[in-house]
Short mmCIF file of C-alpha atoms and ligand atoms in Angstrom, two decimals:
data_model
loop_
_atom_site.label_atom_id
_atom_site.label_comp_id
_atom_site.label_asym_id
_atom_site.label_seq_id
_atom_site.Cartn_x
_atom_site.Cartn_y
_atom_site.Cartn_z
CA MET A 1 -16.96 -5.99 2.73
CA LYS A 2 -18.25 -7.18 6.42
CA ASP A 3 -17.90 -10.00 8.36
CA SER A 4 -20.31 -12.12 9.90
CA SER A 5 -20.76 -9.91 12.97
CA GLY A 6 -21.00 -6.99 11.21
CA LYS A 7 -17.94 -5.09 11.16
CA LYS A 8 -16.10 -3.93 8.42
CA THR A 9 -13.25 -6.07 6.89
CA MET A 10 -10.80 -5.45 3.34
CA TYR A 11 -9.18 -8.90 1.97
CA LEU A 12 -7.11 -8.33 -1.20
CA VAL A 13 -4.98 -10.53 -3.26
CA LEU A 14 -2.40 -9.23 -5.43
CA LEU A 15 -2.04 -11.01 -8.42
CA GLY A 16 1.37 -11.08 -11.05
CA ALA A 17 3.99 -12.31 -12.57
CA PRO A 18 7.02 -12.58 -10.65
CA GLY A 19 8.76 -8.66 -10.89
CA ALA A 20 5.22 -7.28 -12.18
CA GLY A 21 4.82 -5.27 -8.83
CA LYS A 22 3.05 -7.08 -6.29
CA GLY A 23 5.27 -6.09 -3.65
CA THR A 24 5.19 -2.46 -4.31
CA GLN A 25 2.14 -1.77 -4.95
CA ALA A 26 1.01 -4.10 -1.39
CA VAL A 27 3.10 -1.40 0.38
CA VAL A 28 0.77 1.63 -1.03
CA ILE A 29 -2.23 -0.76 -0.33
CA ALA A 30 -1.23 -1.46 3.02
CA LYS A 31 -0.32 2.04 3.52
CA GLU A 32 -3.37 3.72 2.69
CA PHE A 33 -5.82 1.51 4.06
CA LYS A 34 -3.77 0.61 7.58
CA LEU A 35 -3.95 -3.23 6.74
CA PRO A 36 -0.77 -5.53 7.05
CA HIS A 37 1.26 -7.32 4.26
CA LEU A 38 1.25 -10.69 3.97
CA ALA A 39 4.30 -11.29 1.36
CA SER A 40 4.68 -15.58 1.26
CA GLY A 41 7.97 -14.94 -0.26
CA ASP A 42 9.08 -12.53 2.40
CA LEU A 43 8.07 -14.78 4.75
CA PHE A 44 9.84 -17.71 4.06
CA ARG A 45 12.96 -15.94 3.31
CA GLN A 46 12.96 -14.38 6.44
CA ALA A 47 12.86 -17.91 7.56
CA VAL A 48 15.59 -18.81 5.63
CA GLN A 49 17.39 -16.07 6.60
CA LYS A 50 16.86 -17.32 10.82
CA GLY A 51 17.76 -20.92 9.53
CA THR A 52 14.52 -22.31 10.93
CA LYS A 53 13.02 -25.64 10.27
CA LEU A 54 10.76 -23.59 7.89
CA GLY A 55 13.64 -22.03 6.16
CA GLU A 56 15.28 -25.39 5.74
CA LEU A 57 12.90 -26.51 3.94
CA VAL A 58 11.96 -23.90 1.63
CA LYS A 59 15.39 -23.22 0.04
CA SER A 60 15.89 -25.18 -2.01
CA TYR A 61 12.71 -24.58 -3.49
CA MET A 62 12.88 -20.78 -3.74
CA GLU A 63 16.64 -21.39 -5.12
CA LYS A 64 15.24 -23.45 -8.29
CA GLY A 65 12.45 -20.71 -8.48
CA ALA A 66 10.29 -23.97 -8.02
CA LEU A 67 6.95 -23.80 -5.83
CA VAL A 68 7.01 -24.57 -2.15
CA PRO A 69 4.58 -27.34 -1.34
CA ASP A 70 1.10 -26.50 -0.93
CA ASP A 71 0.71 -28.23 2.11
CA VAL A 72 3.25 -25.74 3.64
CA THR A 73 2.42 -22.92 2.22
CA ILE A 74 -1.08 -23.01 3.25
CA GLN A 75 -0.34 -23.49 6.70
CA VAL A 76 2.29 -20.66 7.28
CA ILE A 77 -0.39 -18.19 5.92
CA SER A 78 -3.42 -19.83 7.83
CA VAL A 79 -1.10 -19.29 11.11
CA ARG A 80 -0.35 -15.78 9.82
CA LEU A 81 -3.51 -15.39 9.29
CA ASN A 82 -4.58 -15.81 12.90
CA GLU A 83 -2.50 -13.26 14.29
CA PRO A 84 -4.72 -10.18 15.52
CA ASP A 85 -3.71 -7.69 12.91
CA CYS A 86 -5.30 -9.92 10.14
CA ALA A 87 -8.67 -9.63 11.82
CA LYS A 88 -9.95 -6.22 10.06
CA GLY A 89 -8.46 -7.51 6.85
CA CYS A 90 -4.98 -7.69 4.98
CA VAL A 91 -3.29 -7.63 1.53
CA PHE A 92 -2.00 -10.63 -0.17
CA ASP A 93 1.31 -10.84 -1.83
CA GLY A 94 1.91 -13.94 -3.53
CA PHE A 95 -0.36 -15.92 -2.16
CA PRO A 96 -2.06 -17.74 -3.61
CA ARG A 97 -0.51 -19.30 -6.31
CA THR A 98 -2.23 -22.20 -7.19
CA LEU A 99 -6.04 -23.12 -7.21
CA GLU A 100 -5.30 -25.52 -4.25
CA GLN A 101 -3.65 -22.55 -2.68
CA ALA A 102 -6.85 -20.05 -3.39
CA LYS A 103 -9.52 -22.87 -2.72
CA ALA A 104 -8.07 -23.14 0.75
CA LEU A 105 -7.52 -19.54 1.41
CA ASP A 106 -11.47 -19.20 0.94
CA LYS A 107 -12.45 -21.78 3.07
CA ALA A 108 -9.85 -20.65 5.60
CA LEU A 109 -11.62 -16.92 5.65
CA ALA A 110 -14.82 -18.37 5.44
CA GLU A 111 -13.69 -20.49 8.64
CA ARG A 112 -13.22 -17.15 10.46
CA GLY A 113 -16.52 -15.47 9.15
CA LYS A 114 -14.68 -13.35 6.42
CA ALA A 115 -14.58 -13.46 2.65
CA LEU A 116 -12.38 -11.87 -0.33
CA ASP A 117 -12.97 -8.53 -1.58
CA LYS A 118 -10.77 -8.66 -4.64
CA ALA A 119 -8.21 -10.41 -6.66
CA ILE A 120 -5.80 -7.62 -7.86
CA TYR A 121 -4.16 -8.51 -11.62
CA ILE A 122 -1.15 -6.11 -12.30
CA ASP A 123 -0.68 -6.86 -15.88
CA VAL A 124 2.77 -6.56 -17.30
CA PRO A 125 4.62 -7.74 -20.19
CA GLU A 126 7.57 -10.31 -20.28
CA GLU A 127 10.53 -8.40 -21.69
CA GLU A 128 9.38 -5.69 -18.81
CA LEU A 129 9.54 -8.40 -16.35
CA MET A 130 12.75 -9.49 -17.28
CA LYS A 131 14.08 -5.74 -16.82
CA ARG A 132 12.68 -4.99 -13.65
CA LEU A 133 13.95 -8.17 -11.83
CA GLY A 134 17.72 -7.26 -13.28
CA GLY A 135 17.77 -4.27 -11.84
CA ARG A 136 15.85 -4.46 -8.52
CA TRP A 137 17.67 -4.62 -4.99
CA VAL A 138 15.67 -5.60 -1.75
CA CYS A 139 16.48 -4.21 1.91
CA ARG A 140 17.43 -7.02 3.95
CA GLN A 141 15.75 -5.59 7.14
CA CYS A 142 12.49 -4.63 6.28
CA GLN A 143 11.40 -5.85 2.07
CA ALA A 144 11.26 -2.87 0.25
CA PRO A 145 11.98 -3.28 -3.14
CA TYR A 146 14.65 -0.52 -5.48
CA HIS A 147 15.40 -0.54 -8.65
CA GLU A 148 18.77 0.78 -9.98
CA VAL A 149 16.80 3.02 -12.46
CA THR A 150 13.08 3.34 -12.05
CA SER A 151 13.33 3.56 -8.38
CA PRO A 152 16.78 4.24 -6.58
CA PRO A 153 17.05 4.50 -2.93
CA LYS A 154 18.45 7.95 -1.39
CA THR A 155 21.52 6.89 -0.88
CA SER A 156 23.12 4.11 -2.88
CA GLY A 157 23.03 0.58 -1.22
CA LYS A 158 20.64 2.13 1.74
CA CYS A 159 16.84 1.39 2.22
CA ASP A 160 14.97 4.94 2.45
CA ARG A 161 12.59 3.32 5.02
CA CYS A 162 14.99 1.83 7.47
CA GLY A 163 18.14 2.13 6.76
CA GLY A 164 19.30 -1.35 6.28
CA GLU A 165 21.51 -2.95 3.57
CA LEU A 166 19.82 -3.26 0.23
CA TYR A 167 21.16 -7.17 -1.64
CA GLN A 168 20.17 -8.42 -4.79
CA ARG A 169 17.61 -11.73 -4.05
CA PRO A 170 19.81 -14.99 -5.24
CA ASP A 171 16.41 -16.03 -7.18
CA ASP A 172 17.41 -13.14 -9.63
CA ASN A 173 19.59 -14.22 -11.58
CA GLU A 174 18.73 -15.14 -15.67
CA THR A 175 18.26 -18.75 -15.40
CA THR A 176 15.94 -18.63 -12.45
CA ILE A 177 14.37 -16.02 -13.18
CA LYS A 178 13.04 -18.12 -16.66
CA GLU A 179 12.33 -20.80 -14.56
CA ARG A 180 10.14 -18.51 -11.93
CA LEU A 181 8.23 -17.38 -15.71
CA LYS A 182 7.47 -21.07 -16.81
CA VAL A 183 6.18 -21.66 -12.88
CA TYR A 184 3.61 -18.60 -12.72
CA PHE A 185 2.31 -19.10 -16.17
CA ALA A 186 1.75 -23.14 -15.76
CA GLN A 187 0.53 -22.91 -12.05
CA THR A 188 -0.80 -19.89 -11.59
CA THR A 189 -2.73 -18.06 -14.67
CA PRO A 190 -5.32 -20.20 -13.62
CA LEU A 191 -6.41 -18.56 -11.19
CA LEU A 192 -7.24 -15.07 -13.32
CA ASP A 193 -10.40 -17.75 -14.40
CA TYR A 194 -11.01 -18.37 -10.79
CA TYR A 195 -11.24 -15.11 -9.80
CA GLN A 196 -12.75 -13.48 -12.66
CA GLU A 197 -15.66 -16.58 -12.30
CA LYS A 198 -16.23 -14.99 -8.49
CA GLY A 199 -16.66 -11.42 -10.26
CA LYS A 200 -13.38 -10.19 -7.89
CA LEU A 201 -10.96 -9.93 -10.42
CA VAL A 202 -9.38 -6.31 -11.26
CA LYS A 203 -7.33 -6.51 -14.03
CA ILE A 204 -4.85 -3.16 -13.78
CA ASP A 205 -2.45 -2.19 -16.61
CA GLY A 206 0.92 -2.40 -15.00
CA LYS A 207 3.27 -1.14 -17.55
CA LEU A 208 2.90 1.92 -16.31
CA GLY A 209 5.21 3.90 -13.70
CA ILE A 210 4.67 2.90 -10.34
CA GLU A 211 2.86 6.01 -9.05
CA GLN A 212 0.52 5.47 -12.50
CA VAL A 213 0.19 2.24 -11.25
CA SER A 214 -0.59 3.17 -7.61
CA GLU A 215 -3.02 5.12 -9.07
CA SER A 216 -5.11 2.94 -10.95
CA VAL A 217 -4.78 -0.02 -7.78
CA LEU A 218 -6.26 3.06 -5.30
CA GLU A 219 -8.59 3.96 -7.89
CA ALA A 220 -10.00 0.42 -7.96
CA LEU A 221 -10.66 -0.21 -4.52
CA GLY A 222 -12.39 3.49 -3.84
CA SER A 223 -9.56 5.20 -1.99
CA ALA A 224 -11.14 9.21 -1.34
CA LYS A 225 -7.13 9.75 -2.41
CA VAL A 226 -7.76 9.32 -6.21
CA ARG A 227 -11.50 10.16 -6.34
P1 AP5 B 301 8.14 -14.31 -4.27
O1 AP5 B 301 9.04 -13.34 -3.42
O2 AP5 B 301 6.62 -13.68 -3.84
O3 AP5 B 301 8.45 -13.71 -5.69
P2 AP5 B 301 8.00 -13.11 -7.37
O4 AP5 B 301 6.09 -13.94 -7.17
O5 AP5 B 301 8.32 -14.24 -8.26
O6 AP5 B 301 7.64 -11.88 -7.26
P3 AP5 B 301 8.55 -10.64 -7.11
O7 AP5 B 301 8.56 -11.07 -5.58
O8 AP5 B 301 9.83 -11.18 -7.86
O9 AP5 B 301 7.80 -9.15 -7.61
P4 AP5 B 301 6.80 -8.34 -7.19
O10 AP5 B 301 5.38 -9.23 -8.13
O11 AP5 B 301 6.58 -8.38 -5.94
O12 AP5 B 301 7.75 -7.27 -7.95
P5 AP5 B 301 8.59 -6.14 -7.17
O13 AP5 B 301 7.20 -5.24 -6.32
O14 AP5 B 301 9.37 -6.50 -6.19
O15 AP5 B 301 8.23 -15.54 -4.58
C1 AP5 B 301 9.72 -16.24 -4.14
C2 AP5 B 301 9.65 -17.75 -4.30
O16 AP5 B 301 9.00 -18.02 -3.07
C3 AP5 B 301 9.03 -17.99 -5.28
O17 AP5 B 301 9.49 -18.37 -6.46
C4 AP5 B 301 8.55 -19.90 -4.17
O18 AP5 B 301 9.85 -20.50 -4.10
C5 AP5 B 301 8.38 -19.04 -2.83
N1 AP5 B 301 6.49 -18.77 -3.16
C6 AP5 B 301 6.55 -17.54 -2.59
N2 AP5 B 301 5.05 -17.56 -2.35
C7 AP5 B 301 4.90 -18.62 -2.74
C8 AP5 B 301 2.99 -19.37 -2.83
N3 AP5 B 301 2.30 -18.95 -2.35
N4 AP5 B 301 3.51 -20.62 -3.27
C9 AP5 B 301 4.25 -21.46 -3.29
N5 AP5 B 301 5.86 -20.83 -3.31
C10 AP5 B 301 5.77 -19.91 -3.23
O19 AP5 B 301 8.96 -5.19 -8.61
C11 AP5 B 301 9.87 -5.30 -9.07
C12 AP5 B 301 11.28 -4.67 -9.46
O20 AP5 B 301 10.57 -3.36 -10.34
C13 AP5 B 301 12.02 -3.49 -8.07
O21 AP5 B 301 12.59 -3.32 -8.58
C14 AP5 B 301 10.30 -2.36 -8.54
O22 AP5 B 301 11.41 -1.07 -8.22
C15 AP5 B 301 10.45 -2.57 -9.73
N6 AP5 B 301 9.01 -1.98 -10.45
C16 AP5 B 301 8.22 -2.15 -9.68
N7 AP5 B 301 6.81 -1.26 -10.33
C17 AP5 B 301 6.68 -1.04 -11.29
C18 AP5 B 301 6.73 0.54 -12.32
N8 AP5 B 301 5.00 0.25 -12.42
N9 AP5 B 301 7.23 0.94 -13.48
C19 AP5 B 301 9.01 0.43 -13.18
N10 AP5 B 301 9.24 -0.32 -11.92
C20 AP5 B 301 8.33 -1.21 -11.07
MG1 MG B 302 7.73 -9.29 -4.22
ZN1 ZN B 303 14.06 -1.53 4.82
#
């Protein structure tokens, strides 16, 4: 898409349940199209780790698997969107998650003379999501996701990309995973219709292996790699 000054831009949203592979595919898209990766969950986890005011505020919601209030989330994303690297586009991962957030994103982009290109929905059956989250390990430094079965790191406990320590997210326990799924079905799935009606929804079969899913995603985005 082009912005109001005629410059080419690419703003993408990744939709999908917890464990669908949003973070995994966002990294691939960001690399292929040289776009920043904006993951609301990562921004919140960094704030918790640093012990900032925002971190204190969001911690209890994240621990329970509940959503952080819309006003806080929208504010955090708007601030990030103002940074110069987002002027040509970005990949949103985990945002928006409510209709209010989706409308706020449309407005925020419009105010900057930009518009969303596509909402990529990674569709994965529920029983597969549990397996993916149960075996996930994440890099403490760069947040790259690994899986003990499907994508183990080269050296156990260490990130391939940055050498950082791998850990299991505190919200990846069975009780909290179930709550996150419940919240997803209640509050986030209405976004599928929202983007479908705008003609922006692209559905991807997310059951396949990581590389096959990447290929479908890149193909849907018109990457020269898969043409
Ligand atoms: P967030 O961090 O966004 O978590 P989530 O939505 O629950 O999603 P995940 O990060 O768990 O899954 P993913 O889709 O990224 O999967 P991944 O690629 O890692 O949010 C956390 C919390 O923050 C929320 O609960 C909420 O409290 C708060 N929050 C965040 N955003 C918010 C917002 N907008 N509004 C309000 N609150 C917000 O993959 C999972 C695993 O599967 C990995 O191990 C990976 O290696 C493996 N895998 C990936 N793809 C495949 C494949 N194709 N085949 C086999 N294995 C695969
Ligand atoms: Mg993620
Ligand atoms: Zn790392």
